[in-house]
Amino acid sequence: MTGPSTTPTDGNLVEEFEAALAWWNAAGVDQDFSDDATDWLAEPEPASAPSANAAPPAIKKKVAPPPPPPPKIGGEKDSWPTDLAGFQHWWVNNSSIDEGGAFPVIGPAGDAGAQLMVIVAEPEESDVETLLSGPHGNLLAGMMRAANISAGEIYTASVLRRHTPMPDWQALTSSGIGDLTLHHVKLAAPKRILTFGRNIPPLFGNDTAQGGAILQNVNHEGRSIPSMGVGSLSDLLRSAGRRQRFWQRWLEWTE
């Protein structure tokens, strides 16, 4: 069988090419062939070994996404009560302030504009209904009697609303416990502030490198309140020397 001529003619080249393909198809040639022999049963050649000087293949490390920011204690600031009575009720009943625990929630006590606001880190383990109703509270009451300050002139509050063994203060600070405490101070509007606990001054911007007992003023939203920060009441309860040093500092502070 003689194939069609492939010499170009004066006719349409596309039509001639299509006619040639049709002729080969009619002849039963519809595949591409090669004259080179291929051993289809041969074993595959092994992959060449990498050179001794070749760099090892790069290992892609999976980068974990950054952890989400911790939820804000008490929710957004715009939702916080703006009056003291409303704040006290909200403090006791709002579940977003902490993650719960085995100990009861103890609310603050006192009136706005008190002569002295006493802030402790957390309620005593023995507190059930009233803040500072155990040994720490008895020590504080004795010191306040010696200072001629009645119970009615004191506003008592805690940074944490329930007794919490070994609290994570770094995480609490990141979650905004300091902002919540400052908001509480703003609503209570005391004449002076006395804090017990070395974790409290940093919440008010005090440099811990200077010592946890250094706290001159609490400055918030244009107001400056004279403040004094000391160690915990449990430290004072254990040491007569510390109680003596506290009393000397108190006299110097209140002159």
GROMACS .gro file of N, CA and C in nm, residues 88-240:
model
  459
   88GLN      N    1  -1.993   4.483   9.388
   88GLN     CA    2  -1.985   4.382   9.493
   88GLN      C    3  -2.074   4.262   9.461
   89HIS      N    4  -2.194   4.287   9.411
   89HIS     CA    5  -2.285   4.178   9.374
   89HIS      C    6  -2.228   4.101   9.256
   90TRP      N    7  -2.179   4.172   9.157
   90TRP     CA    8  -2.121   4.109   9.037
   90TRP      C    9  -1.999   4.026   9.073
   91TRP      N   10  -1.916   4.076   9.164
   91TRP     CA   11  -1.794   4.007   9.207
   91TRP      C   12  -1.826   3.869   9.264
   92VAL      N   13  -1.932   3.861   9.340
   92VAL     CA   14  -1.968   3.735   9.405
   92VAL      C   15  -2.035   3.638   9.308
   93ASN      N   16  -2.109   3.690   9.211
   93ASN     CA   17  -2.195   3.603   9.129
   93ASN      C   18  -2.146   3.578   8.987
   94ASN      N   19  -2.044   3.650   8.941
   94ASN     CA   20  -1.999   3.634   8.804
   94ASN      C   21  -1.899   3.519   8.794
   95SER      N   22  -1.935   3.416   8.719
   95SER     CA   23  -1.849   3.297   8.710
   95SER      C   24  -1.724   3.319   8.625
   96SER      N   25  -1.717   3.428   8.548
   96SER     CA   26  -1.601   3.451   8.464
   96SER      C   27  -1.483   3.511   8.540
   97ILE      N   28  -1.499   3.540   8.668
   97ILE     CA   29  -1.390   3.599   8.744
   97ILE      C   30  -1.285   3.495   8.782
   98ASP      N   31  -1.326   3.371   8.801
   98ASP     CA   32  -1.228   3.265   8.825
   98ASP      C   33  -1.280   3.134   8.768
   99GLU      N   34  -1.203   3.029   8.783
   99GLU     CA   35  -1.239   2.898   8.727
   99GLU      C   36  -1.304   2.807   8.831
  100GLY      N   37  -1.352   2.864   8.939
  100GLY     CA   38  -1.413   2.783   9.042
  100GLY      C   39  -1.310   2.725   9.137
  101GLY      N   40  -1.354   2.645   9.230
  101GLY     CA   41  -1.264   2.586   9.326
  101GLY      C   42  -1.341   2.526   9.443
  102ALA      N   43  -1.264   2.465   9.533
  102ALA     CA   44  -1.327   2.397   9.646
  102ALA      C   45  -1.368   2.494   9.755
  103PHE      N   46  -1.312   2.615   9.756
  103PHE     CA   47  -1.340   2.709   9.864
  103PHE      C   48  -1.448   2.808   9.820
  104PRO      N   49  -1.523   2.861   9.917
  104PRO     CA   50  -1.634   2.950   9.882
  104PRO      C   51  -1.586   3.087   9.836
  105VAL      N   52  -1.671   3.154   9.761
  105VAL     CA   53  -1.646   3.292   9.720
  105VAL      C   54  -1.675   3.383   9.837
  106ILE      N   55  -1.581   3.473   9.865
  106ILE     CA   56  -1.596   3.569   9.975
  106ILE      C   57  -1.593   3.709   9.916
  107GLY      N   58  -1.697   3.785   9.939
  107GLY     CA   59  -1.706   3.919   9.883
  107GLY      C   60  -1.640   4.024   9.968
  108PRO      N   61  -1.616   4.142   9.912
  108PRO     CA   62  -1.562   4.254   9.989
  108PRO      C   63  -1.667   4.309  10.085
  109ALA      N   64  -1.621   4.393  10.175
  109ALA     CA   65  -1.713   4.450  10.274
  109ALA      C   66  -1.671   4.593  10.306
  110GLY      N   67  -1.768   4.680  10.321
  110GLY     CA   68  -1.740   4.818  10.358
  110GLY      C   69  -1.812   4.915  10.267
  111ASP      N   70  -1.790   5.043  10.295
  111ASP     CA   71  -1.857   5.150  10.221
  111ASP      C   72  -1.757   5.229  10.139
  112ALA      N   73  -1.807   5.293  10.035
  112ALA     CA   74  -1.722   5.377   9.952
  112ALA      C   75  -1.671   5.496  10.035
  113GLY      N   76  -1.551   5.541  10.004
  113GLY     CA   77  -1.492   5.655  10.073
  113GLY      C   78  -1.439   5.623  10.211
  114ALA      N   79  -1.409   5.497  10.240
  114ALA     CA   80  -1.360   5.458  10.373
  114ALA      C   81  -1.224   5.523  10.401
  115GLN      N   82  -1.194   5.536  10.529
  115GLN     CA   83  -1.065   5.592  10.569
  115GLN      C   84  -0.950   5.503  10.521
  116LEU      N   85  -0.973   5.372  10.520
  116LEU     CA   86  -0.867   5.278  10.485
  116LEU      C   87  -0.926   5.161  10.407
  117MET      N   88  -0.862   5.128  10.295
  117MET     CA   89  -0.898   5.008  10.220
  117MET      C   90  -0.787   4.906  10.242
  118VAL      N   91  -0.822   4.792  10.297
  118VAL     CA   92  -0.726   4.683  10.320
  118VAL      C   93  -0.746   4.580  10.210
  119ILE      N   94  -0.638   4.551  10.138
  119ILE     CA   95  -0.644   4.453  10.030
  119ILE      C   96  -0.550   4.338  10.061
  120VAL      N   97  -0.602   4.217  10.062
  120VAL     CA   98  -0.520   4.097  10.079
  120VAL      C   99  -0.522   4.019   9.948
  121ALA      N  100  -0.428   3.928   9.934
  121ALA     CA  101  -0.419   3.853   9.809
  121ALA      C  102  -0.540   3.762   9.789
  122GLU      N  103  -0.586   3.697   9.895
  122GLU     CA  104  -0.695   3.602   9.886
  122GLU      C  105  -0.757   3.583  10.023
  123PRO      N  106  -0.879   3.532  10.030
  123PRO     CA  107  -0.938   3.503  10.161
  123PRO      C  108  -0.857   3.398  10.236
  124GLU      N  109  -0.876   3.399  10.369
  124GLU     CA  110  -0.814   3.294  10.449
  124GLU      C  111  -0.879   3.159  10.419
  125GLU      N  112  -0.807   3.053  10.448
  125GLU     CA  113  -0.862   2.920  10.427
  125GLU      C  114  -0.985   2.896  10.513
  126SER      N  115  -0.988   2.959  10.630
  126SER     CA  116  -1.100   2.938  10.722
  126SER      C  117  -1.217   3.033  10.697
  127ASP      N  118  -1.202   3.128  10.604
  127ASP     CA  119  -1.312   3.220  10.576
  127ASP      C  120  -1.428   3.145  10.512
  128VAL      N  121  -1.547   3.169  10.562
  128VAL     CA  122  -1.667   3.104  10.508
  128VAL      C  123  -1.763   3.206  10.450
  129GLU      N  124  -1.795   3.308  10.525
  129GLU     CA  125  -1.890   3.409  10.477
  129GLU      C  126  -1.831   3.548  10.476
  130THR      N  127  -1.736   3.574  10.567
  130THR     CA  128  -1.680   3.708  10.582
  130THR      C  129  -1.531   3.705  10.557
  131LEU      N  130  -1.480   3.803  10.485
  131LEU     CA  131  -1.338   3.814  10.457
  131LEU      C  132  -1.262   3.846  10.585
  132LEU      N  133  -1.149   3.780  10.605
  132LEU     CA  134  -1.061   3.801  10.721
  132LEU      C  135  -1.135   3.776  10.853
  133SER      N  136  -1.200   3.661  10.860
  133SER     CA  137  -1.270   3.624  10.983
  133SER      C  138  -1.191   3.523  11.065
  134GLY      N  139  -1.070   3.487  11.019
  134GLY     CA  140  -0.987   3.390  11.090
  134GLY      C  141  -0.871   3.454  11.163
  135PRO      N  142  -0.762   3.381  11.184
  135PRO     CA  143  -0.647   3.434  11.259
  135PRO      C  144  -0.586   3.559  11.197
  136HIS      N  145  -0.579   3.565  11.064
  136HIS     CA  146  -0.524   3.685  11.001
  136HIS      C  147  -0.610   3.806  11.030
  137GLY      N  148  -0.741   3.786  11.023
  137GLY     CA  149  -0.832   3.895  11.052
  137GLY      C  150  -0.824   3.940  11.198
  138ASN      N  151  -0.805   3.845  11.288
  138ASN     CA  152  -0.791   3.883  11.430
  138ASN      C  153  -0.668   3.968  11.452
  139LEU      N  154  -0.558   3.934  11.383
  139LEU     CA  155  -0.436   4.014  11.395
  139LEU      C  156  -0.459   4.154  11.339
  140LEU      N  157  -0.523   4.163  11.223
  140LEU     CA  158  -0.549   4.293  11.164
  140LEU      C  159  -0.639   4.377  11.254
  141ALA      N  160  -0.743   4.316  11.311
  141ALA     CA  161  -0.834   4.390  11.398
  141ALA      C  162  -0.760   4.447  11.518
  142GLY      N  163  -0.668   4.368  11.575
  142GLY     CA  164  -0.590   4.417  11.688
  142GLY      C  165  -0.502   4.534  11.649
  143MET      N  166  -0.439   4.528  11.531
  143MET     CA  167  -0.354   4.639  11.487
  143MET      C  168  -0.437   4.764  11.460
  144MET      N  169  -0.555   4.746  11.404
  144MET     CA  170  -0.640   4.862  11.376
  144MET      C  171  -0.693   4.926  11.505
  145ARG      N  172  -0.720   4.845  11.605
  145ARG     CA  173  -0.763   4.902  11.734
  145ARG      C  174  -0.650   4.985  11.793
  146ALA      N  175  -0.527   4.935  11.782
  146ALA     CA  176  -0.413   5.011  11.833
  146ALA      C  177  -0.394   5.140  11.755
  147ALA      N  178  -0.437   5.143  11.630
  147ALA     CA  179  -0.425   5.263  11.547
  147ALA      C  180  -0.547   5.354  11.558
  148ASN      N  181  -0.642   5.318  11.645
  148ASN     CA  182  -0.765   5.395  11.665
  148ASN      C  183  -0.849   5.405  11.537
  149ILE      N  184  -0.854   5.296  11.462
  149ILE     CA  185  -0.937   5.291  11.342
  149ILE      C  186  -1.044   5.185  11.366
  150SER      N  187  -1.169   5.225  11.359
  150SER     CA  188  -1.279   5.132  11.386
  150SER      C  189  -1.307   5.046  11.263
  151ALA      N  190  -1.378   4.937  11.286
  151ALA     CA  191  -1.412   4.847  11.176
  151ALA      C  192  -1.497   4.916  11.070
  152GLY      N  193  -1.580   5.011  11.111
  152GLY     CA  194  -1.665   5.083  11.017
  152GLY      C  195  -1.590   5.177  10.924
  153GLU      N  196  -1.465   5.206  10.958
  153GLU     CA  197  -1.384   5.296  10.875
  153GLU      C  198  -1.296   5.220  10.775
  154ILE      N  199  -1.311   5.087  10.772
  154ILE     CA  200  -1.224   5.004  10.688
  154ILE      C  201  -1.306   4.935  10.580
  155TYR      N  202  -1.256   4.937  10.460
  155TYR     CA  203  -1.311   4.860  10.350
  155TYR      C  204  -1.215   4.744  10.324
  156THR      N  205  -1.263   4.621  10.334
  156THR     CA  206  -1.177   4.504  10.314
  156THR      C  207  -1.208   4.439  10.180
  157ALA      N  208  -1.101   4.398  10.109
  157ALA     CA  209  -1.117   4.337   9.978
  157ALA      C  210  -1.001   4.241   9.955
  158SER      N  211  -1.019   4.154   9.859
  158SER     CA  212  -0.914   4.060   9.820
  158SER      C  213  -0.897   4.062   9.669
  159VAL      N  214  -0.775   4.032   9.624
  159VAL     CA  215  -0.751   4.026   9.480
  159VAL      C  216  -0.823   3.906   9.420
  160LEU      N  217  -0.811   3.791   9.485
  160LEU     CA  218  -0.882   3.671   9.443
  160LEU      C  219  -1.007   3.657   9.529
  161ARG      N  220  -1.112   3.608   9.470
  161ARG     CA  221  -1.238   3.607   9.546
  161ARG      C  222  -1.258   3.481   9.628
  162ARG      N  223  -1.167   3.384   9.617
  162ARG     CA  224  -1.176   3.264   9.700
  162ARG      C  225  -1.033   3.221   9.737
  163HIS      N  226  -1.020   3.146   9.844
  163HIS     CA  227  -0.889   3.092   9.882
  163HIS      C  228  -0.841   2.998   9.771
  164THR      N  229  -0.718   3.022   9.724
  164THR     CA  230  -0.666   2.948   9.610
  164THR      C  231  -0.525   2.899   9.642
  165PRO      N  232  -0.506   2.771   9.671
  165PRO     CA  233  -0.371   2.720   9.699
  165PRO      C  234  -0.280   2.736   9.577
  166MET      N  235  -0.165   2.796   9.597
  166MET     CA  236  -0.061   2.813   9.496
  166MET      C  237  -0.116   2.875   9.367
  167PRO      N  238  -0.170   2.995   9.372
  167PRO     CA  239  -0.221   3.058   9.251
  167PRO      C  240  -0.107   3.094   9.155
  168ASP      N  241  -0.135   3.091   9.026
  168ASP     CA  242  -0.039   3.128   8.923
  168ASP      C  243  -0.052   3.279   8.899
  169TRP      N  244   0.030   3.358   8.969
  169TRP     CA  245   0.015   3.503   8.963
  169TRP      C  246   0.055   3.558   8.827
  170GLN      N  247   0.149   3.494   8.760
  170GLN     CA  248   0.187   3.541   8.627
  170GLN      C  249   0.070   3.527   8.529
  171ALA      N  250   0.005   3.413   8.534
  171ALA     CA  251  -0.111   3.393   8.446
  171ALA      C  252  -0.226   3.486   8.485
  172LEU      N  253  -0.245   3.507   8.613
  172LEU     CA  254  -0.352   3.596   8.659
  172LEU      C  255  -0.326   3.739   8.613
  173THR      N  256  -0.200   3.781   8.619
  173THR     CA  257  -0.166   3.915   8.574
  173THR      C  258  -0.191   3.929   8.425
  174SER      N  259  -0.153   3.827   8.347
  174SER     CA  260  -0.175   3.830   8.202
  174SER      C  261  -0.324   3.833   8.169
  175SER      N  262  -0.405   3.778   8.256
  175SER     CA  263  -0.549   3.773   8.232
  175SER      C  264  -0.622   3.899   8.279
  176GLY      N  265  -0.548   3.994   8.338
  176GLY     CA  266  -0.609   4.122   8.373
  176GLY      C  267  -0.657   4.136   8.515
  177ILE      N  268  -0.603   4.056   8.609
  177ILE     CA  269  -0.648   4.069   8.748
  177ILE      C  270  -0.610   4.205   8.807
  178GLY      N  271  -0.499   4.263   8.757
  178GLY     CA  272  -0.459   4.395   8.806
  178GLY      C  273  -0.558   4.502   8.766
  179ASP      N  274  -0.604   4.499   8.641
  179ASP     CA  275  -0.703   4.597   8.595
  179ASP      C  276  -0.832   4.586   8.675
  180LEU      N  277  -0.872   4.464   8.704
  180LEU     CA  278  -0.995   4.445   8.782
  180LEU      C  279  -0.978   4.499   8.923
  181THR      N  280  -0.862   4.477   8.982
  181THR     CA  281  -0.838   4.527   9.118
  181THR      C  282  -0.836   4.680   9.120
  182LEU      N  283  -0.772   4.741   9.020
  182LEU     CA  284  -0.770   4.887   9.013
  182LEU      C  285  -0.911   4.943   8.993
  183HIS      N  286  -0.993   4.874   8.916
  183HIS     CA  287  -1.131   4.918   8.899
  183HIS      C  288  -1.205   4.912   9.033
  184HIS      N  289  -1.179   4.808   9.111
  184HIS     CA  290  -1.239   4.796   9.244
  184HIS      C  291  -1.195   4.913   9.332
  185VAL      N  292  -1.066   4.945   9.327
  185VAL     CA  293  -1.014   5.057   9.407
  185VAL      C  294  -1.082   5.187   9.366
  186LYS      N  295  -1.099   5.206   9.236
  186LYS     CA  296  -1.163   5.329   9.187
  186LYS      C  297  -1.304   5.343   9.244
  187LEU      N  298  -1.381   5.233   9.245
  187LEU     CA  299  -1.518   5.241   9.294
  187LEU      C  300  -1.523   5.257   9.445
  188ALA      N  301  -1.429   5.195   9.517
  188ALA     CA  302  -1.427   5.207   9.663
  188ALA      C  303  -1.381   5.345   9.707
  189ALA      N  304  -1.292   5.408   9.629
  189ALA     CA  305  -1.246   5.546   9.654
  189ALA      C  306  -1.204   5.569   9.799
  190PRO      N  307  -1.110   5.489   9.852
  190PRO     CA  308  -1.069   5.508   9.991
  190PRO      C  309  -0.973   5.627  10.006
  191LYS      N  310  -0.953   5.668  10.132
  191LYS     CA  311  -0.855   5.774  10.160
  191LYS      C  312  -0.713   5.719  10.156
  192ARG      N  313  -0.695   5.595  10.202
  192ARG     CA  314  -0.564   5.530  10.202
  192ARG      C  315  -0.582   5.382  10.165
  193ILE      N  316  -0.472   5.320  10.124
  193ILE     CA  317  -0.474   5.178  10.089
  193ILE      C  318  -0.362   5.107  10.162
  194LEU      N  319  -0.394   4.995  10.226
  194LEU     CA  320  -0.296   4.910  10.293
  194LEU      C  321  -0.307   4.771  10.231
  195THR      N  322  -0.197   4.722  10.172
  195THR     CA  323  -0.201   4.591  10.108
  195THR      C  324  -0.114   4.492  10.185
  196PHE      N  325  -0.161   4.369  10.192
  196PHE     CA  326  -0.086   4.260  10.256
  196PHE      C  327  -0.064   4.150  10.151
  197GLY      N  328   0.062   4.131  10.112
  197GLY     CA  329   0.093   4.029  10.012
  197GLY      C  330   0.188   4.085   9.908
  198ARG      N  331   0.297   4.015   9.884
  198ARG     CA  332   0.400   4.066   9.791
  198ARG      C  333   0.359   4.055   9.645
  199ASN      N  334   0.250   3.989   9.615
  199ASN     CA  335   0.202   3.980   9.476
  199ASN      C  336   0.108   4.094   9.440
  200ILE      N  337   0.075   4.179   9.537
  200ILE     CA  338  -0.021   4.286   9.509
  200ILE      C  339   0.046   4.411   9.451
  201PRO      N  340   0.157   4.463   9.507
  201PRO     CA  341   0.216   4.584   9.448
  201PRO      C  342   0.245   4.576   9.299
  202PRO      N  343   0.294   4.462   9.244
  202PRO     CA  344   0.315   4.459   9.099
  202PRO      C  345   0.187   4.481   9.018
  203LEU      N  346   0.072   4.448   9.074
  203LEU     CA  347  -0.054   4.471   9.004
  203LEU      C  348  -0.081   4.620   8.986
  204PHE      N  349  -0.021   4.702   9.074
  204PHE     CA  350  -0.039   4.846   9.067
  204PHE      C  351   0.079   4.916   8.999
  205GLY      N  352   0.166   4.837   8.935
  205GLY     CA  353   0.278   4.895   8.864
  205GLY      C  354   0.403   4.913   8.946
  206ASN      N  355   0.409   4.855   9.066
  206ASN     CA  356   0.528   4.867   9.149
  206ASN      C  357   0.636   4.772   9.099
  207ASP      N  358   0.760   4.817   9.093
  207ASP     CA  359   0.872   4.736   9.047
  207ASP      C  360   0.910   4.638   9.158
  208THR      N  361   0.896   4.507   9.128
  208THR     CA  362   0.926   4.406   9.230
  208THR      C  363   1.074   4.403   9.264
  209ALA      N  364   1.162   4.455   9.176
  209ALA     CA  365   1.305   4.457   9.206
  209ALA      C  366   1.335   4.550   9.322
  210GLN      N  367   1.245   4.644   9.349
  210GLN     CA  368   1.265   4.736   9.460
  210GLN      C  369   1.218   4.677   9.593
  211GLY      N  370   1.156   4.562   9.587
  211GLY     CA  371   1.104   4.500   9.709
  211GLY      C  372   0.954   4.506   9.712
  212GLY      N  373   0.893   4.396   9.752
  212GLY     CA  374   0.748   4.388   9.750
  212GLY      C  375   0.679   4.480   9.849
  213ALA      N  376   0.755   4.533   9.948
  213ALA     CA  377   0.693   4.616  10.050
  213ALA      C  378   0.689   4.763  10.011
  214ILE      N  379   0.750   4.799   9.898
  214ILE     CA  380   0.755   4.939   9.858
  214ILE      C  381   0.632   4.971   9.776
  215LEU      N  382   0.550   5.060   9.825
  215LEU     CA  383   0.431   5.102   9.754
  215LEU      C  384   0.391   5.238   9.812
  216GLN      N  385   0.420   5.343   9.737
  216GLN     CA  386   0.398   5.477   9.789
  216GLN      C  387   0.258   5.528   9.757
  217ASN      N  388   0.215   5.508   9.633
  217ASN     CA  389   0.084   5.556   9.591
  217ASN      C  390   0.026   5.462   9.486
  218VAL      N  391  -0.105   5.460   9.481
  218VAL     CA  392  -0.175   5.391   9.373
  218VAL      C  393  -0.231   5.500   9.283
  219ASN      N  394  -0.181   5.506   9.160
  219ASN     CA  395  -0.223   5.608   9.064
  219ASN      C  396  -0.313   5.542   8.960
  220HIS      N  397  -0.433   5.596   8.946
  220HIS     CA  398  -0.528   5.537   8.852
  220HIS      C  399  -0.627   5.642   8.808
  221GLU      N  400  -0.633   5.662   8.675
  221GLU     CA  401  -0.729   5.752   8.613
  221GLU      C  402  -0.728   5.890   8.678
  222GLY      N  403  -0.607   5.944   8.693
  222GLY     CA  404  -0.592   6.080   8.741
  222GLY      C  405  -0.598   6.098   8.891
  223ARG      N  406  -0.614   5.989   8.964
  223ARG     CA  407  -0.619   6.001   9.110
  223ARG      C  408  -0.502   5.926   9.171
  224SER      N  409  -0.443   5.984   9.277
  224SER     CA  410  -0.332   5.922   9.348
  224SER      C  411  -0.372   5.900   9.493
  225ILE      N  412  -0.366   5.774   9.536
  225ILE     CA  413  -0.409   5.739   9.672
  225ILE      C  414  -0.287   5.694   9.752
  226PRO      N  415  -0.260   5.756   9.867
  226PRO     CA  416  -0.148   5.712   9.952
  226PRO      C  417  -0.162   5.564   9.987
  227SER      N  418  -0.055   5.490   9.969
  227SER     CA  419  -0.063   5.344   9.984
  227SER      C  420   0.060   5.292  10.056
  228MET      N  421   0.041   5.180  10.124
  228MET     CA  422   0.149   5.113  10.195
  228MET      C  423   0.136   4.964  10.171
  229GLY      N  424   0.244   4.903  10.123
  229GLY     CA  425   0.242   4.760  10.096
  229GLY      C  426   0.342   4.686  10.184
  230VAL      N  427   0.298   4.580  10.245
  230VAL     CA  428   0.384   4.501  10.333
  230VAL      C  429   0.368   4.353  10.298
  231GLY      N  430   0.443   4.268  10.370
  231GLY     CA  431   0.430   4.124  10.351
  231GLY      C  432   0.294   4.076  10.395
  232SER      N  433   0.274   3.947  10.385
  232SER     CA  434   0.141   3.891  10.415
  232SER      C  435   0.113   3.895  10.565
  233LEU      N  436  -0.014   3.886  10.597
  233LEU     CA  437  -0.054   3.879  10.738
  233LEU      C  438  -0.002   3.752  10.804
  234SER      N  439   0.013   3.645  10.727
  234SER     CA  440   0.067   3.523  10.786
  234SER      C  441   0.213   3.543  10.827
  235ASP      N  442   0.288   3.623  10.750
  235ASP     CA  443   0.426   3.654  10.789
  235ASP      C  444   0.429   3.733  10.920
  236LEU      N  445   0.340   3.830  10.931
  236LEU     CA  446   0.335   3.909  11.055
  236LEU      C  447   0.292   3.823  11.173
  237LEU      N  448   0.201   3.732  11.148
  237LEU     CA  449   0.151   3.647  11.257
  237LEU      C  450   0.262   3.558  11.313
  238ARG      N  451   0.356   3.518  11.228
  238ARG     CA  452   0.462   3.427  11.270
  238ARG      C  453   0.580   3.499  11.336
  239SER      N  454   0.595   3.629  11.315
  239SER     CA  455   0.717   3.696  11.357
  239SER      C  456   0.687   3.824  11.434
  240ALA      N  457   0.729   3.827  11.563
  240ALA     CA  458   0.712   3.949  11.642
  240ALA      C  459   0.798   4.062  11.587
   0.00000   0.00000   0.00000
